Coordinates of C-alpha atoms in Angstrom, one line a residue:
M250 CA -12.1 14.3 -31.2
P251 CA -11.3 15.3 -27.8
D252 CA -8.3 13.2 -25.8
A253 CA -10.2 10.7 -23.7
A254 CA -7.4 11.4 -21.4
A255 CA -8.7 15.1 -21.0
E256 CA -12.2 14.2 -20.0
P257 CA -12.6 14.3 -16.1
G258 CA -14.4 11.4 -15.1
T259 CA -13.2 9.2 -17.8
A260 CA -11.3 5.9 -17.1
A261 CA -8.6 7.3 -19.5
A262 CA -8.5 10.5 -17.4
R263 CA -8.2 8.3 -14.0
D264 CA -5.2 6.4 -15.8
A265 CA -3.1 9.6 -16.8
A266 CA -3.6 10.7 -13.2
E267 CA -2.7 7.7 -11.7
E268 CA 0.5 7.3 -13.8
K269 CA 1.4 11.0 -13.4
S270 CA 1.3 10.6 -9.4
A271 CA 2.9 7.3 -9.6
L272 CA 6.0 8.6 -11.4
S273 CA 6.1 12.2 -10.0
H274 CA 9.1 11.4 -7.8
P275 CA 12.7 10.2 -9.5
A276 CA 13.7 6.7 -8.9
V277 CA 16.3 5.9 -6.1
E278 CA 18.7 3.5 -7.2
P279 CA 19.3 0.3 -4.9
D280 CA 22.8 -0.6 -3.5
S281 CA 22.3 -4.1 -4.9
T282 CA 19.9 -6.3 -6.7
A283 CA 19.5 -10.1 -6.2
G284 CA 17.3 -12.7 -7.9
Y285 CA 15.1 -15.0 -5.8
G286 CA 13.8 -17.1 -8.7
D287 CA 14.5 -17.7 -12.6
H288 CA 12.0 -15.3 -13.9
P289 CA 13.2 -11.7 -14.4
D290 CA 10.8 -10.3 -12.1
Q291 CA 11.6 -12.2 -9.3
V292 CA 14.2 -9.8 -8.0
I293 CA 14.9 -7.9 -4.9
D294 CA 16.5 -4.3 -4.7
F295 CA 18.4 -3.8 -1.3
Y296 CA 19.0 -0.8 0.7
V297 CA 21.7 -0.1 3.2
P298 CA 20.5 1.8 6.0
R299 CA 22.2 4.9 6.4
G300 CA 21.9 6.2 9.9
G301 CA 19.8 5.5 12.7
T302 CA 21.5 2.5 14.4
G303 CA 24.5 2.6 16.8
P304 CA 27.7 1.5 16.3
G305 CA 27.6 -2.3 16.2
E306 CA 23.9 -2.3 16.2
A307 CA 22.1 -4.3 13.6
A308 CA 19.3 -2.5 11.7
P309 CA 15.7 -4.1 11.2
V310 CA 14.6 -5.4 7.8
V311 CA 11.8 -3.6 6.3
V312 CA 10.5 -5.6 3.4
V313 CA 8.6 -3.5 0.7
L314 CA 6.2 -4.6 -1.7
H315 CA 5.0 -2.1 -4.5
G316 CA 1.4 -1.6 -5.7
G317 CA 0.2 -0.9 -9.1
S318 CA -2.9 -3.1 -9.6
W319 CA -0.5 -6.0 -10.4
R320 CA -0.2 -4.2 -13.9
A321 CA 3.1 -4.7 -15.8
P322 CA 3.9 -0.9 -16.1
Y323 CA 3.9 -0.2 -12.2
D324 CA 7.2 -2.2 -10.8
R325 CA 9.2 -1.5 -7.5
R326 CA 10.8 1.5 -9.3
H327 CA 7.6 3.6 -8.4
I328 CA 8.1 2.5 -4.6
S329 CA 11.8 3.1 -4.7
P330 CA 11.8 6.8 -3.2
F331 CA 10.0 5.4 -0.2
A332 CA 12.5 2.4 0.1
G333 CA 15.2 5.3 -0.3
F334 CA 13.4 7.2 2.6
L335 CA 13.2 4.0 4.9
A336 CA 17.2 3.3 4.5
R337 CA 18.1 6.9 5.3
R338 CA 16.3 6.5 8.6
G339 CA 18.3 3.6 9.6
F340 CA 16.4 0.5 8.2
A341 CA 17.5 -2.2 6.0
V342 CA 15.2 -2.3 2.7
A343 CA 14.2 -5.3 0.8
S344 CA 12.1 -4.2 -2.0
V345 CA 10.4 -7.3 -3.9
E346 CA 9.5 -7.5 -7.2
Y347 CA 6.9 -10.0 -8.4
R348 CA 5.6 -10.9 -11.6
R349 CA 2.4 -8.7 -12.8
G350 CA 0.2 -8.7 -15.7
A351 CA 1.0 -9.3 -19.2
Q352 CA 2.1 -6.0 -21.6
G353 CA 1.1 -5.3 -25.0
A354 CA -1.5 -7.2 -26.8
A355 CA -1.4 -10.0 -24.4
A356 CA -2.6 -7.5 -21.8
Q357 CA -5.9 -6.6 -23.3
G358 CA -9.0 -8.5 -21.8
T359 CA -12.6 -8.3 -22.8
G360 CA -13.4 -4.3 -23.3
G361 CA -9.8 -3.5 -24.2
D362 CA -9.4 -3.2 -20.7
P363 CA -5.6 -4.5 -19.5
V364 CA -5.0 -7.8 -17.8
A365 CA -4.1 -7.2 -14.1
G366 CA -2.5 -10.0 -12.0
R367 CA -1.2 -13.5 -12.4
W368 CA -2.4 -15.7 -9.7
P369 CA -1.6 -17.6 -8.4
D370 CA 2.1 -16.3 -9.5
T371 CA 2.1 -13.0 -7.7
F372 CA 1.4 -14.9 -4.4
D373 CA 4.0 -17.4 -5.0
D374 CA 6.8 -14.9 -5.9
V375 CA 6.3 -13.0 -2.6
A376 CA 6.6 -16.4 -0.8
A377 CA 9.4 -17.4 -2.5
A378 CA 11.3 -14.0 -1.8
L379 CA 10.1 -14.1 1.7
D380 CA 11.7 -17.8 2.0
A381 CA 15.2 -16.9 0.4
L382 CA 15.3 -13.2 2.2
P383 CA 17.2 -14.7 5.3
E384 CA 20.4 -15.7 3.2
L385 CA 19.9 -12.7 0.8
V386 CA 20.0 -10.3 3.3
R387 CA 23.2 -11.8 5.0
Q388 CA 24.8 -11.2 1.7
H389 CA 23.3 -7.6 0.6
L390 CA 22.7 -6.1 4.0
P391 CA 25.6 -7.5 6.5
R392 CA 24.2 -4.5 9.0
A393 CA 20.8 -6.0 9.1
D394 CA 19.3 -8.5 11.5
A395 CA 17.0 -11.0 9.4
R396 CA 15.3 -11.7 12.6
R397 CA 13.9 -8.5 12.8
V398 CA 11.7 -8.1 9.7
V399 CA 8.5 -6.1 9.3
L400 CA 6.5 -6.3 6.2
T401 CA 4.8 -3.4 4.4
G402 CA 2.8 -2.8 1.1
H403 CA 1.0 -0.4 -0.8
S404 CA -2.3 -1.2 -2.9
A405 CA -1.6 -4.3 -4.6
G406 CA 1.8 -5.0 -2.4
G407 CA -0.6 -4.4 0.9
H408 CA -3.1 -7.0 -0.4
L409 CA 0.0 -9.7 -1.1

């Protein structure tokens, strides 16, 4: 029997292509990580700005929300190359993790499809992260201006 992932146009082939694309760039390690809640997924990775600002000038903060269809395998590591890119261009970066769909047997919905999302947990997590952000920026990004913030997201992160 042929491998379903090798059959063009199938859901398995689309999933395999998506995973290959999402994982094609090596992860960029953050400068620090801090929690904004009690759940293990309630963390923010911080990337210190590396250039772009003059001496004594505070960098703006870019809050990054990763995509991944709210599915558990796709976390903030997949957007870390983008976070590193922004930091190298002088932006302070806060990459927010949030609770996503369940893993393993609990992740299977009807028809064997993975369960995505954890409404309202995902939304609540982003709100809690933004509430905690000013203090965490002061602690982890001392060269950043927590009053100059832009929020960006990819896919599910853009929706949030």
